[in-house]
Amino acid sequence: MNIDNKTEQLIILLTRETYSGEVKWKNEQPPVGLAKGTEDFYPLYLQANYKGSTVGLYQRRYKHYYDEFEFYWCEDIGMCVVGEYQAILWDYNERSTALANLFEAAREQASGISGILDNLLK
């Protein structure tokens, strides 16, 4: 089984365990290893400890140049494994519906929006 298939399986497993509450995501600062030395902007970085590993999900905005001086902003969702000293040991940012679903589930959980909405509706 290749790495992409294993990654997709992990993403699906993390999504399932996020919805069941077994995996807890927290909003954190992006690791230095992810953002340093780039012009990229990370508006949201979520992190969870899963089976002894630190897994991160991020939203990345970056400039896509189509001319020497002309660019437009693009956005990606990615997943990474973070090691000691905030080093990025592995990074995955292939366009994937499963990854987008995991990011939305983690974002919803980390925001606590369900409880906020329940409180507001009382």
PDB file of C-alpha atoms in Angstrom:
ATOM      1  CA  MET A   1       0.000   0.000   0.000  1.00  0.00           C
ATOM      2  CA  ASN A   2       1.465   3.358  -0.949  1.00  0.00           C
ATOM      3  CA  ILE A   3       1.770   6.462   1.238  1.00  0.00           C
ATOM      4  CA  ASP A   4      -1.172   8.303  -0.387  1.00  0.00           C
ATOM      5  CA  ASN A   5      -3.555   5.400   0.326  1.00  0.00           C
ATOM      6  CA  LYS A   6      -2.351   5.146   3.922  1.00  0.00           C
ATOM      7  CA  THR A   7      -2.720   8.906   4.289  1.00  0.00           C
ATOM      8  CA  GLU A   8      -6.298   8.833   3.031  1.00  0.00           C
ATOM      9  CA  GLN A   9      -7.060   5.983   5.460  1.00  0.00           C
ATOM     10  CA  LEU A  10      -5.568   7.993   8.317  1.00  0.00           C
ATOM     11  CA  ILE A  11      -7.599  11.056   7.343  1.00  0.00           C
ATOM     12  CA  ILE A  12     -10.820   9.046   7.328  1.00  0.00           C
ATOM     13  CA  LEU A  13      -9.943   7.471  10.694  1.00  0.00           C
ATOM     14  CA  LEU A  14      -9.139  10.885  12.218  1.00  0.00           C
ATOM     15  CA  THR A  15     -12.420  12.294  10.887  1.00  0.00           C
ATOM     16  CA  ARG A  16     -14.396   9.439  12.416  1.00  0.00           C
ATOM     17  CA  GLU A  17     -12.606   9.789  15.757  1.00  0.00           C
ATOM     18  CA  THR A  18     -13.006  13.575  15.702  1.00  0.00           C
ATOM     19  CA  TYR A  19     -16.779  13.251  15.331  1.00  0.00           C
ATOM     20  CA  SER A  20     -16.892  10.612  18.091  1.00  0.00           C
ATOM     21  CA  GLY A  21     -14.869  12.884  20.399  1.00  0.00           C
ATOM     22  CA  GLU A  22     -11.877  10.553  20.720  1.00  0.00           C
ATOM     23  CA  VAL A  23      -9.538  13.063  19.051  1.00  0.00           C
ATOM     24  CA  LYS A  24      -9.448  16.581  20.481  1.00  0.00           C
ATOM     25  CA  TRP A  25      -8.231  19.459  18.309  1.00  0.00           C
ATOM     26  CA  LYS A  26      -6.886  22.750  19.664  1.00  0.00           C
ATOM     27  CA  ASN A  27      -6.204  26.038  17.933  1.00  0.00           C
ATOM     28  CA  GLU A  28      -2.453  26.662  18.167  1.00  0.00           C
ATOM     29  CA  GLN A  29       0.220  28.852  16.635  1.00  0.00           C
ATOM     30  CA  PRO A  30       1.623  27.285  13.453  1.00  0.00           C
ATOM     31  CA  PRO A  31       4.949  25.529  14.084  1.00  0.00           C
ATOM     32  CA  VAL A  32       8.020  27.545  13.195  1.00  0.00           C
ATOM     33  CA  GLY A  33       9.015  24.809  10.750  1.00  0.00           C
ATOM     34  CA  LEU A  34       5.843  25.362   8.758  1.00  0.00           C
ATOM     35  CA  ALA A  35       5.784  29.121   8.352  1.00  0.00           C
ATOM     36  CA  LYS A  36       9.339  30.363   8.732  1.00  0.00           C
ATOM     37  CA  GLY A  37      11.113  31.475   5.569  1.00  0.00           C
ATOM     38  CA  THR A  38       7.954  31.868   3.482  1.00  0.00           C
ATOM     39  CA  GLU A  39       5.504  34.620   2.639  1.00  0.00           C
ATOM     40  CA  ASP A  40       2.650  32.194   3.272  1.00  0.00           C
ATOM     41  CA  PHE A  41      -0.091  33.113   5.730  1.00  0.00           C
ATOM     42  CA  TYR A  42      -1.638  30.526   8.065  1.00  0.00           C
ATOM     43  CA  PRO A  43      -4.962  31.897   9.341  1.00  0.00           C
ATOM     44  CA  LEU A  44      -5.824  28.653  11.156  1.00  0.00           C
ATOM     45  CA  TYR A  45      -3.669  25.870  12.566  1.00  0.00           C
ATOM     46  CA  LEU A  46      -5.222  23.039  14.591  1.00  0.00           C
ATOM     47  CA  GLN A  47      -3.262  20.421  16.489  1.00  0.00           C
ATOM     48  CA  ALA A  48      -4.049  17.112  18.185  1.00  0.00           C
ATOM     49  CA  ASN A  49      -2.076  14.374  19.872  1.00  0.00           C
ATOM     50  CA  TYR A  50      -2.941  11.040  18.315  1.00  0.00           C
ATOM     51  CA  LYS A  51      -1.364   7.754  19.389  1.00  0.00           C
ATOM     52  CA  GLY A  52       1.802   9.459  20.584  1.00  0.00           C
ATOM     53  CA  SER A  53       2.231  11.703  17.541  1.00  0.00           C
ATOM     54  CA  THR A  54       1.440  15.378  17.110  1.00  0.00           C
ATOM     55  CA  VAL A  55      -0.763  15.896  14.070  1.00  0.00           C
ATOM     56  CA  GLY A  56      -1.487  19.334  12.652  1.00  0.00           C
ATOM     57  CA  LEU A  57      -4.100  20.613  10.226  1.00  0.00           C
ATOM     58  CA  TYR A  58      -3.644  23.978   8.605  1.00  0.00           C
ATOM     59  CA  GLN A  59      -5.176  26.468   6.246  1.00  0.00           C
ATOM     60  CA  ARG A  60      -2.483  28.088   4.109  1.00  0.00           C
ATOM     61  CA  ARG A  61      -2.859  31.187   1.947  1.00  0.00           C
ATOM     62  CA  TYR A  62      -0.146  31.973  -0.543  1.00  0.00           C
ATOM     63  CA  LYS A  63       0.607  34.140  -3.549  1.00  0.00           C
ATOM     64  CA  HIS A  64       0.421  32.432  -6.924  1.00  0.00           C
ATOM     65  CA  TYR A  65       2.405  34.468  -9.429  1.00  0.00           C
ATOM     66  CA  TYR A  66       1.246  34.385 -13.034  1.00  0.00           C
ATOM     67  CA  ASP A  67       3.613  37.163 -14.077  1.00  0.00           C
ATOM     68  CA  GLU A  68       6.755  38.644 -12.634  1.00  0.00           C
ATOM     69  CA  PHE A  69       4.781  41.176 -10.581  1.00  0.00           C
ATOM     70  CA  GLU A  70       1.183  39.952 -10.866  1.00  0.00           C
ATOM     71  CA  PHE A  71      -0.259  37.400  -8.473  1.00  0.00           C
ATOM     72  CA  TYR A  72      -3.454  36.236  -6.900  1.00  0.00           C
ATOM     73  CA  TRP A  73      -4.056  34.608  -3.534  1.00  0.00           C
ATOM     74  CA  CYS A  74      -4.651  30.857  -3.331  1.00  0.00           C
ATOM     75  CA  GLU A  75      -5.625  28.657  -0.422  1.00  0.00           C
ATOM     76  CA  ASP A  76      -4.775  25.067   0.546  1.00  0.00           C
ATOM     77  CA  ILE A  77      -5.639  22.739   3.387  1.00  0.00           C
ATOM     78  CA  GLY A  78      -2.825  20.544   4.685  1.00  0.00           C
ATOM     79  CA  MET A  79      -1.922  18.005   7.318  1.00  0.00           C
ATOM     80  CA  CYS A  80       1.451  17.503   8.958  1.00  0.00           C
ATOM     81  CA  VAL A  81       3.239  15.524  11.631  1.00  0.00           C
ATOM     82  CA  VAL A  82       5.182  17.734  14.018  1.00  0.00           C
ATOM     83  CA  GLY A  83       8.310  16.602  15.816  1.00  0.00           C
ATOM     84  CA  GLU A  84      10.596  18.071  18.431  1.00  0.00           C
ATOM     85  CA  TYR A  85      11.406  21.769  18.255  1.00  0.00           C
ATOM     86  CA  GLN A  86       8.351  22.327  16.013  1.00  0.00           C
ATOM     87  CA  ALA A  87      10.016  20.591  13.080  1.00  0.00           C
ATOM     88  CA  ILE A  88       7.696  19.412  10.312  1.00  0.00           C
ATOM     89  CA  LEU A  89       8.520  15.732   9.945  1.00  0.00           C
ATOM     90  CA  TRP A  90       5.961  15.098   7.207  1.00  0.00           C
ATOM     91  CA  ASP A  91       3.543  17.260   5.250  1.00  0.00           C
ATOM     92  CA  TYR A  92       0.526  16.370   3.081  1.00  0.00           C
ATOM     93  CA  ASN A  93      -1.367  18.997   1.120  1.00  0.00           C
ATOM     94  CA  GLU A  94      -2.880  17.134  -1.814  1.00  0.00           C
ATOM     95  CA  ARG A  95      -6.358  18.306  -2.751  1.00  0.00           C
ATOM     96  CA  SER A  96      -8.657  15.795  -1.116  1.00  0.00           C
ATOM     97  CA  THR A  97     -12.312  15.795  -0.153  1.00  0.00           C
ATOM     98  CA  ALA A  98     -11.463  13.610   2.843  1.00  0.00           C
ATOM     99  CA  LEU A  99      -8.862  16.139   4.058  1.00  0.00           C
ATOM    100  CA  ALA A 100     -11.314  19.029   3.613  1.00  0.00           C
ATOM    101  CA  ASN A 101     -13.918  17.081   5.634  1.00  0.00           C
ATOM    102  CA  LEU A 102     -11.398  16.397   8.413  1.00  0.00           C
ATOM    103  CA  PHE A 103     -10.383  20.057   8.512  1.00  0.00           C
ATOM    104  CA  GLU A 104     -14.024  21.169   8.819  1.00  0.00           C
ATOM    105  CA  ALA A 105     -14.735  18.594  11.558  1.00  0.00           C
ATOM    106  CA  ALA A 106     -11.634  19.644  13.510  1.00  0.00           C
ATOM    107  CA  ARG A 107     -12.426  23.333  13.042  1.00  0.00           C
ATOM    108  CA  GLU A 108     -15.987  22.844  14.275  1.00  0.00           C
ATOM    109  CA  GLN A 109     -14.772  20.906  17.311  1.00  0.00           C
ATOM    110  CA  ALA A 110     -11.955  23.330  18.206  1.00  0.00           C
ATOM    111  CA  SER A 111     -14.237  26.355  17.892  1.00  0.00           C
ATOM    112  CA  GLY A 112     -16.843  24.930  20.274  1.00  0.00           C
ATOM    113  CA  ILE A 113     -19.502  26.321  17.947  1.00  0.00           C
ATOM    114  CA  SER A 114     -22.015  23.591  18.796  1.00  0.00           C
ATOM    115  CA  GLY A 115     -22.052  24.654  22.455  1.00  0.00           C
ATOM    116  CA  ILE A 116     -22.114  28.344  21.527  1.00  0.00           C
ATOM    117  CA  LEU A 117     -25.126  27.838  19.254  1.00  0.00           C
ATOM    118  CA  ASP A 118     -26.904  25.707  21.885  1.00  0.00           C
ATOM    119  CA  ASN A 119     -26.345  28.463  24.436  1.00  0.00           C
ATOM    120  CA  LEU A 120     -27.588  31.181  22.079  1.00  0.00           C
ATOM    121  CA  LEU A 121     -30.703  29.212  21.194  1.00  0.00           C
ATOM    122  CA  LYS A 122     -31.777  28.777  24.833  1.00  0.00           C
TER     123      LYS A 122
END
